[in-house]
Short mmCIF file of C-alpha atoms in Angstrom, two decimals:
data_model
loop_
_atom_site.label_atom_id
_atom_site.label_comp_id
_atom_site.label_asym_id
_atom_site.label_seq_id
_atom_site.Cartn_x
_atom_site.Cartn_y
_atom_site.Cartn_z
CA MET A 1 -46.12 14.88 122.88
CA LYS A 2 -47.91 11.82 124.29
CA ILE A 3 -47.89 12.04 128.09
CA ASP A 4 -49.57 9.24 130.05
CA THR A 5 -48.49 10.33 133.53
CA LEU A 6 -48.13 13.89 134.82
CA PHE A 7 -46.34 14.58 138.10
CA ILE A 8 -46.17 18.12 139.49
CA ASP A 9 -44.01 19.36 142.34
CA LYS A 10 -46.32 20.59 145.14
CA THR A 11 -44.29 23.79 145.50
CA ILE A 12 -45.12 24.95 141.93
CA PRO A 13 -47.84 27.64 142.00
CA LEU A 14 -50.97 26.99 139.93
CA ASP A 15 -50.51 30.04 137.69
CA MET A 16 -51.25 30.82 134.04
CA GLU A 17 -48.23 28.84 132.80
CA LEU A 18 -49.08 25.68 134.72
CA ASN A 19 -52.81 25.89 133.98
CA TYR A 20 -52.03 26.12 130.28
CA LEU A 21 -49.71 23.10 130.40
CA ILE A 22 -52.26 21.00 132.31
CA SER A 23 -54.95 21.97 129.81
CA GLN A 24 -52.83 20.74 126.91
CA ILE A 25 -51.91 17.35 128.42
CA ASN A 26 -54.46 14.57 128.60
CA ALA A 27 -53.32 13.19 131.96
CA GLU A 28 -54.60 13.76 135.48
CA PRO A 29 -52.04 15.76 137.51
CA GLN A 30 -50.44 13.97 140.46
CA TRP A 31 -48.94 16.39 142.99
CA VAL A 32 -45.77 15.06 144.65
CA ASP A 33 -43.52 16.14 147.51
CA ASP A 34 -40.25 15.37 145.77
CA SER A 35 -38.65 13.61 142.80
CA LYS A 36 -38.35 10.20 144.51
CA THR A 37 -41.94 9.31 143.58
CA VAL A 38 -41.14 10.06 139.93
CA TYR A 39 -37.86 8.13 139.93
CA ASP A 40 -39.46 5.09 141.57
CA PHE A 41 -42.33 5.13 139.05
CA ILE A 42 -39.92 5.20 136.11
CA ASN A 43 -37.37 2.74 137.49
CA LYS A 44 -39.88 -0.04 138.11
CA ALA A 45 -40.73 -0.19 134.38
CA ASP A 46 -39.20 -2.90 132.19
CA ASP A 47 -37.78 -0.15 129.97
CA PRO A 48 -37.25 2.94 132.18
CA VAL A 49 -36.04 5.03 129.25
CA LEU A 50 -39.21 4.39 127.26
CA LYS A 51 -41.38 4.93 130.35
CA ALA A 52 -39.68 8.26 130.99
CA LYS A 53 -40.69 9.48 127.53
CA SER A 54 -44.38 9.37 128.42
CA THR A 55 -43.94 10.60 132.03
CA LEU A 56 -43.69 14.35 132.60
CA TYR A 57 -42.40 15.87 135.82
CA VAL A 58 -43.09 19.58 136.28
CA THR A 59 -40.65 21.03 138.77
CA LYS A 60 -38.32 23.95 139.47
CA ASN A 61 -34.88 24.34 137.99
CA LYS A 62 -32.64 23.94 141.02
CA GLY A 63 -29.45 24.81 139.12
CA ALA A 64 -28.21 27.51 136.76
CA VAL A 65 -30.74 28.71 134.22
CA VAL A 66 -28.14 30.16 131.85
CA LYS A 67 -24.78 28.41 131.56
CA GLU A 68 -21.94 27.72 129.18
CA CYS A 69 -21.96 24.61 127.00
CA PRO A 70 -19.92 21.88 128.78
CA GLY A 71 -17.77 21.14 125.68
CA THR A 72 -14.35 19.59 126.24
CA SER A 73 -10.80 20.93 126.26
CA TYR A 74 -9.64 18.37 123.67
CA TYR A 75 -11.95 19.41 120.83
CA THR A 76 -12.81 22.89 119.60
CA CYS A 77 -16.00 24.25 121.18
CA CYS A 78 -18.29 26.89 119.67
CA ASP A 79 -18.86 28.78 122.97
CA TYR A 80 -22.60 28.19 122.96
CA THR A 81 -24.74 29.31 125.88
CA ILE A 82 -27.42 26.95 127.23
CA LEU A 83 -30.81 28.09 128.47
CA HIS A 84 -31.89 25.25 130.74
CA THR A 85 -35.66 24.86 130.35
CA GLY A 86 -36.07 21.10 130.75
CA THR A 87 -34.53 17.68 130.29
CA PHE A 88 -34.94 14.60 128.11
CA CYS A 89 -37.19 14.10 125.09
CA THR A 90 -40.37 12.36 123.93
CA MET A 91 -38.80 11.19 120.67
CA ASP A 92 -36.70 8.02 120.73
CA CYS A 93 -33.45 8.21 118.75
CA SER A 94 -31.25 5.13 119.15
CA TYR A 95 -28.07 7.22 119.39
CA CYS A 96 -29.41 9.75 121.91
CA ILE A 97 -26.80 10.40 124.60
CA LEU A 98 -29.51 11.52 127.05
CA GLN A 99 -30.45 7.85 127.56
CA ALA A 100 -27.14 7.34 129.32
CA TYR A 101 -26.60 10.87 130.63
CA PHE A 102 -29.42 10.98 133.17
CA HIS A 103 -29.88 8.39 135.94
CA PRO A 104 -32.69 7.66 135.51
CA PRO A 105 -33.79 9.76 132.53
CA VAL A 106 -36.65 12.04 133.53
CA LEU A 107 -38.69 14.24 131.21
CA GLN A 108 -38.63 17.43 133.26
CA TYR A 109 -40.31 20.73 132.52
CA PHE A 110 -38.90 23.61 134.55
CA ALA A 111 -41.81 25.88 135.42
CA GLY A 112 -41.35 29.57 136.11
CA LEU A 113 -41.49 32.23 133.40
CA GLU A 114 -40.34 34.80 135.96
CA THR A 115 -37.21 32.76 136.64
CA LEU A 116 -36.45 32.63 132.92
CA ASP A 117 -37.18 36.34 132.58
CA HIS A 118 -34.83 37.30 135.40
CA ALA A 119 -31.96 35.13 134.13
CA LEU A 120 -32.32 36.45 130.58
CA GLU A 121 -32.43 40.09 131.69
CA LYS A 122 -29.05 39.60 133.39
CA THR A 123 -27.67 38.11 130.18
CA PHE A 124 -29.16 40.82 127.97
CA SER A 125 -27.53 43.50 130.13
CA GLN A 126 -24.00 42.26 129.39
CA ASN A 127 -21.93 44.02 126.77
CA LYS A 128 -21.31 41.04 124.46
CA ILE A 129 -22.98 38.80 121.90
CA PHE A 130 -24.60 35.58 123.14
CA ARG A 131 -25.82 32.65 121.06
CA ILE A 132 -28.33 30.92 123.31
CA GLY A 133 -30.14 27.63 122.80
CA THR A 134 -32.51 25.38 124.73
CA GLY A 135 -31.62 22.19 122.84
CA GLU A 136 -28.70 20.81 124.84
CA TYR A 137 -30.66 18.57 127.22
CA THR A 138 -33.97 18.39 125.37
CA ASP A 139 -35.47 19.10 121.97
CA SER A 140 -36.33 22.81 121.89
CA LEU A 141 -39.76 22.42 120.29
CA ILE A 142 -41.28 19.27 121.80
CA TRP A 143 -42.74 21.78 124.27
CA GLU A 144 -44.35 24.07 121.66
CA LYS A 145 -47.76 22.33 121.76
CA VAL A 146 -48.07 22.21 125.57
CA SER A 147 -46.09 25.16 126.92
CA LEU A 148 -46.03 28.95 126.77
CA VAL A 149 -42.23 28.98 126.93
CA PRO A 150 -41.32 28.89 123.20
CA LYS A 151 -43.64 31.82 122.44
CA PHE A 152 -42.42 33.65 125.56
CA LEU A 153 -38.78 33.24 124.51
CA VAL A 154 -39.27 34.39 120.92
CA GLU A 155 -41.07 37.53 122.11
CA LYS A 156 -38.56 38.12 124.89
CA PHE A 157 -35.54 37.91 122.58
CA ALA A 158 -37.27 40.18 120.04
CA ARG A 159 -36.99 43.07 122.50
CA GLN A 160 -33.19 43.10 122.89
CA ASN A 161 -30.14 43.53 120.64
CA ASN A 162 -27.20 41.39 121.77
CA CYS A 163 -28.53 37.81 122.00
CA LEU A 164 -29.62 35.27 119.40
CA LEU A 165 -32.04 32.49 120.34
CA GLU A 166 -31.62 29.18 118.51
CA LEU A 167 -34.43 26.64 118.80
CA LYS A 168 -33.17 23.28 117.55
CA THR A 169 -35.56 20.43 116.76
CA LYS A 170 -36.43 17.24 114.91
CA THR A 171 -40.13 18.18 115.04
CA VAL A 172 -42.30 20.50 112.95
CA ASN A 173 -43.82 22.22 116.00
CA ILE A 174 -43.70 25.82 114.83
CA ASP A 175 -47.38 26.79 114.42
CA SER A 176 -47.53 29.11 117.44
CA LEU A 177 -44.24 30.77 116.44
CA LEU A 178 -45.10 31.66 112.84
CA PRO A 179 -47.36 34.68 113.62
CA LEU A 180 -44.95 36.20 116.16
CA ASP A 181 -42.94 39.39 115.69
CA HIS A 182 -39.54 37.78 116.26
CA ASN A 183 -37.61 40.88 115.13
CA GLY A 184 -34.93 38.71 113.51
CA LYS A 185 -33.58 37.51 116.86
CA THR A 186 -34.65 33.84 116.69
CA VAL A 187 -33.09 31.12 114.53
CA LEU A 188 -35.17 28.02 113.92
CA ALA A 189 -32.82 25.07 113.45
CA TRP A 190 -33.34 21.52 112.30
CA SER A 191 -31.21 18.46 112.92
CA LEU A 192 -30.93 16.61 109.62
CA ASN A 193 -30.05 13.11 108.55
CA THR A 194 -30.65 10.79 105.63
CA PRO A 195 -34.06 9.16 105.20
CA ASP A 196 -32.44 5.79 106.00
CA ILE A 197 -31.16 6.99 109.36
CA ILE A 198 -34.36 8.89 110.20
CA SER A 199 -36.50 5.80 109.57
CA SER A 200 -34.18 3.32 111.30
CA GLU A 201 -32.67 5.35 114.17
CA GLU A 202 -34.93 8.37 114.87
CA LYS A 203 -38.21 6.93 116.10
CA GLY A 204 -41.00 9.45 116.60
CA THR A 205 -39.32 12.30 114.73
CA ALA A 206 -40.65 14.23 111.75
CA SER A 207 -39.74 13.00 108.27
CA LEU A 208 -37.00 14.78 106.35
CA LYS A 209 -39.54 16.25 103.94
CA ALA A 210 -41.68 17.53 106.82
CA ARG A 211 -38.65 19.20 108.42
CA PHE A 212 -37.81 20.94 105.16
CA GLU A 213 -41.40 22.07 104.65
CA ALA A 214 -41.41 23.52 108.17
CA ALA A 215 -38.14 25.32 107.43
CA ARG A 216 -39.68 26.78 104.28
CA GLN A 217 -42.67 27.99 106.32
CA ALA A 218 -40.37 29.57 108.90
CA GLU A 219 -38.37 31.32 106.18
CA SER A 220 -41.58 32.74 104.70
CA LYS A 221 -42.21 34.44 108.06
CA GLY A 222 -38.75 36.00 108.13
CA TYR A 223 -37.07 33.56 110.49
CA ARG A 224 -33.41 32.84 109.96
CA LEU A 225 -32.52 29.14 109.77
CA ALA A 226 -29.77 26.74 110.76
CA PHE A 227 -29.16 23.08 110.06
CA HIS A 228 -27.18 20.52 112.03
CA PHE A 229 -25.79 17.31 110.57
CA ASP A 230 -25.01 15.70 113.89
CA PRO A 231 -24.65 12.81 114.07
CA LEU A 232 -23.40 11.94 110.61
CA VAL A 233 -23.51 8.15 110.44
CA ILE A 234 -21.09 6.23 108.24
CA TYR A 235 -22.67 3.37 106.28
CA PRO A 236 -22.39 2.06 102.70
CA GLY A 237 -23.55 4.75 100.29
CA CYS A 238 -23.91 7.41 102.98
CA GLU A 239 -21.92 10.03 101.04
CA ILE A 240 -24.43 9.93 98.17
CA GLU A 241 -27.39 10.06 100.55
CA TYR A 242 -26.04 13.00 102.54
CA LYS A 243 -25.38 14.91 99.31
CA LYS A 244 -29.02 14.39 98.36
CA VAL A 245 -30.07 15.89 101.71
CA ILE A 246 -27.82 18.90 101.12
CA GLN A 247 -29.27 19.39 97.66
CA GLN A 248 -32.76 19.43 99.17
CA ILE A 249 -31.81 22.13 101.68
CA PHE A 250 -31.22 24.58 98.86
CA GLU A 251 -34.28 23.45 96.93
CA TYR A 252 -36.49 24.31 99.90
CA VAL A 253 -34.85 27.48 101.29
CA SER A 254 -32.48 30.23 100.24
CA SER A 255 -28.86 30.09 101.35
CA GLN A 256 -29.26 33.75 102.40
CA SER A 257 -31.63 32.64 105.18
CA ILE A 258 -29.16 30.15 106.68
CA VAL A 259 -27.00 31.46 109.52
CA TRP A 260 -24.82 28.35 109.78
CA ILE A 261 -24.60 24.60 109.26
CA SER A 262 -22.80 22.41 111.79
CA ILE A 263 -21.44 18.94 111.17
CA GLY A 264 -20.26 16.19 113.50
CA THR A 265 -20.02 12.43 113.28
CA PHE A 266 -21.65 9.91 115.61
CA ARG A 267 -19.82 9.68 118.95
CA PHE A 268 -20.94 8.09 122.16
CA MET A 269 -20.00 7.20 125.69
CA PRO A 270 -18.99 3.50 125.78
CA LYS A 271 -21.85 2.65 128.15
CA LEU A 272 -24.39 3.82 125.54
CA LYS A 273 -23.58 0.78 123.38
CA GLN A 274 -25.26 -1.62 125.81
CA LEU A 275 -28.36 0.57 125.96
CA ILE A 276 -28.60 0.67 122.16
CA GLU A 277 -28.17 -3.12 121.96
CA THR A 278 -30.88 -3.62 124.58
CA ARG A 279 -33.42 -1.04 123.38
CA PHE A 280 -32.83 -1.06 119.62
CA LYS A 281 -32.09 -4.65 118.70
CA GLN A 282 -32.23 -3.98 114.95
CA SER A 283 -29.78 -1.08 115.10
CA THR A 284 -26.21 -1.52 113.84
CA ILE A 285 -25.24 2.08 114.50
CA CYS A 286 -22.65 1.29 117.19
CA TYR A 287 -20.79 -1.38 115.17
CA GLY A 288 -18.69 0.88 112.94
CA GLU A 289 -14.93 1.43 113.05
CA PHE A 290 -14.71 3.27 116.36
CA ILE A 291 -11.81 4.20 118.61
CA LEU A 292 -11.79 5.82 122.05
CA GLY A 293 -11.33 9.59 121.66
CA LEU A 294 -9.53 12.00 123.96
CA ASP A 295 -12.88 12.89 125.54
CA ASN A 296 -13.52 9.21 126.42
CA LYS A 297 -16.19 8.90 123.75
CA MET A 298 -16.16 6.36 120.97
CA ARG A 299 -15.50 8.08 117.63
CA TYR A 300 -15.15 6.92 114.07
CA PHE A 301 -11.54 6.28 113.02
CA LYS A 302 -10.26 9.74 112.06
CA PRO A 303 -9.50 9.04 108.35
CA LEU A 304 -13.11 7.88 107.95
CA ARG A 305 -14.42 11.07 109.55
CA ILE A 306 -12.19 13.24 107.38
CA LYS A 307 -13.25 11.47 104.18
CA LEU A 308 -16.96 12.00 104.88
CA TYR A 309 -16.48 15.57 106.11
CA LYS A 310 -14.65 16.57 102.92
CA GLU A 311 -17.52 15.25 100.80
CA ILE A 312 -20.14 17.05 102.91
CA ILE A 313 -18.30 20.39 103.01
CA SER A 314 -17.52 20.35 99.28
CA CYS A 315 -21.17 19.70 98.49
CA ILE A 316 -22.43 22.53 100.73
CA LYS A 317 -19.91 24.97 99.24
CA GLU A 318 -21.07 24.14 95.71
CA TYR A 319 -24.47 25.58 96.60
CA ALA A 320 -23.42 28.30 99.05
CA PRO A 321 -19.71 29.22 98.90
CA ASP A 322 -19.93 31.84 101.66
CA LEU A 323 -22.12 29.91 104.11
CA LEU A 324 -20.55 29.33 107.52
CA VAL A 325 -19.94 25.62 108.09
CA TYR A 326 -18.34 24.50 111.32
CA PHE A 327 -17.45 21.35 113.22
CA CYS A 328 -19.04 20.37 116.48
CA MET A 329 -16.25 19.03 118.70
CA GLU A 330 -13.40 18.23 116.31
CA ASP A 331 -9.63 18.65 116.58
CA GLU A 332 -6.99 20.69 114.75
CA GLU A 333 -6.05 18.01 112.22
CA VAL A 334 -9.66 17.52 111.11
CA TRP A 335 -10.18 21.28 110.74
CA GLU A 336 -6.97 21.75 108.74
CA LYS A 337 -7.54 18.82 106.40
CA CYS A 338 -11.23 19.53 105.79
CA MET A 339 -11.56 23.31 106.09
CA GLY A 340 -8.00 24.43 105.33
CA PHE A 341 -7.71 26.34 108.60
CA PHE A 342 -8.09 25.89 112.35
CA PRO A 343 -9.67 28.41 114.76
CA ALA A 344 -6.74 28.06 117.14
CA LYS A 345 -7.17 31.04 119.43
CA GLU A 346 -9.44 30.65 122.43
CA GLY A 347 -12.90 31.83 121.48
CA GLU A 348 -12.06 32.14 117.77
CA LEU A 349 -14.74 29.71 116.58
CA GLY A 350 -17.25 31.43 118.83
CA HIS A 351 -16.29 34.78 117.33
CA MET A 352 -16.84 33.40 113.80
CA LEU A 353 -20.33 32.32 114.80
CA ASP A 354 -20.99 35.64 116.52
CA LYS A 355 -20.12 37.49 113.29
CA SER A 356 -22.54 35.32 111.32
CA ALA A 357 -25.23 35.89 113.96
CA VAL A 358 -24.71 39.66 113.78
CA SER A 359 -24.82 39.77 109.98
CA HIS A 360 -27.98 37.64 109.73
CA CYS A 361 -29.95 38.49 112.85
CA ASP A 362 -29.93 42.25 113.40
CA LEU A 363 -27.71 42.14 116.46
CA ASN A 364 -25.51 44.99 117.66
CA TYR A 365 -22.44 45.28 115.43
CA ASN A 366 -20.64 47.42 118.02
CA LEU A 367 -20.35 44.47 120.41
CA LEU A 368 -18.07 42.41 118.13
#
């Protein structure tokens, strides 16, 4: 994490958490009354998105700390629960929806371990399984080198029996997590893509080999793993390249350590296209055969999605027939043609994932 400018909300107490963060960032803190100073600083840059990636704003979370994934009613959702610890990212992927989601994008760190603790205790006290992740609005582990939060979360989740923590990343920032007693309650997850896409579209991320080596390290310490092929990008020869990535998964780690693999093709809000064209002039990622989906996002023409999905799923099943593979935000036709079934009932996909979480992560079987 390369931070050039550090803004801190004046209302944040200078406690152990904040002192640690300041000590890890090589930037003089600037204490501000409100977010306007931060927004103005970012917006005056020629490339506000790029500026935001090196500008950190430490503030309070003024909304819900734990909330349901937004999903959409038109495509099947996995009933994920979001732990809201921050926003935006220091890496610079051309396809990243966060560029267009926030106005302007601000790299925010929500201080307050007590706030997190209180929200999680309420969740832990409920009589159901929760799959909880911090990677919806940020990369879960960009904070590992500067914050106490990842370590706090792993240790917090280790002491309960109904919630799984998934930390999803494109980094290899796991050093502080490896020695921890995670008690089987944390899944370390990596977003994967082909080397071509990583080098051309995922600026500042770890290489594919480095991600796999980190996954192997995590497995050696007893962590369960997950992998996410999202977004799959369609380009000439992509099927062969994605199959090579799948082959490498099972060369590096055991299928028994993998809780699930998700797959989803590149989709984007129409306004993201202009941002990609402006910020990533060499990128051709938004020039495929796209149509407007029911969720008002541009999606690959459905037969193209289905063709690639079938290849991916078949390849995974060759190595691990019983491994849970699921779609992120796809419809009934895609499920039926690619998987041979559709989780039609409300919450059915979520229940499938809960069962996998329980069987891999020492959660309470009686809650299913």
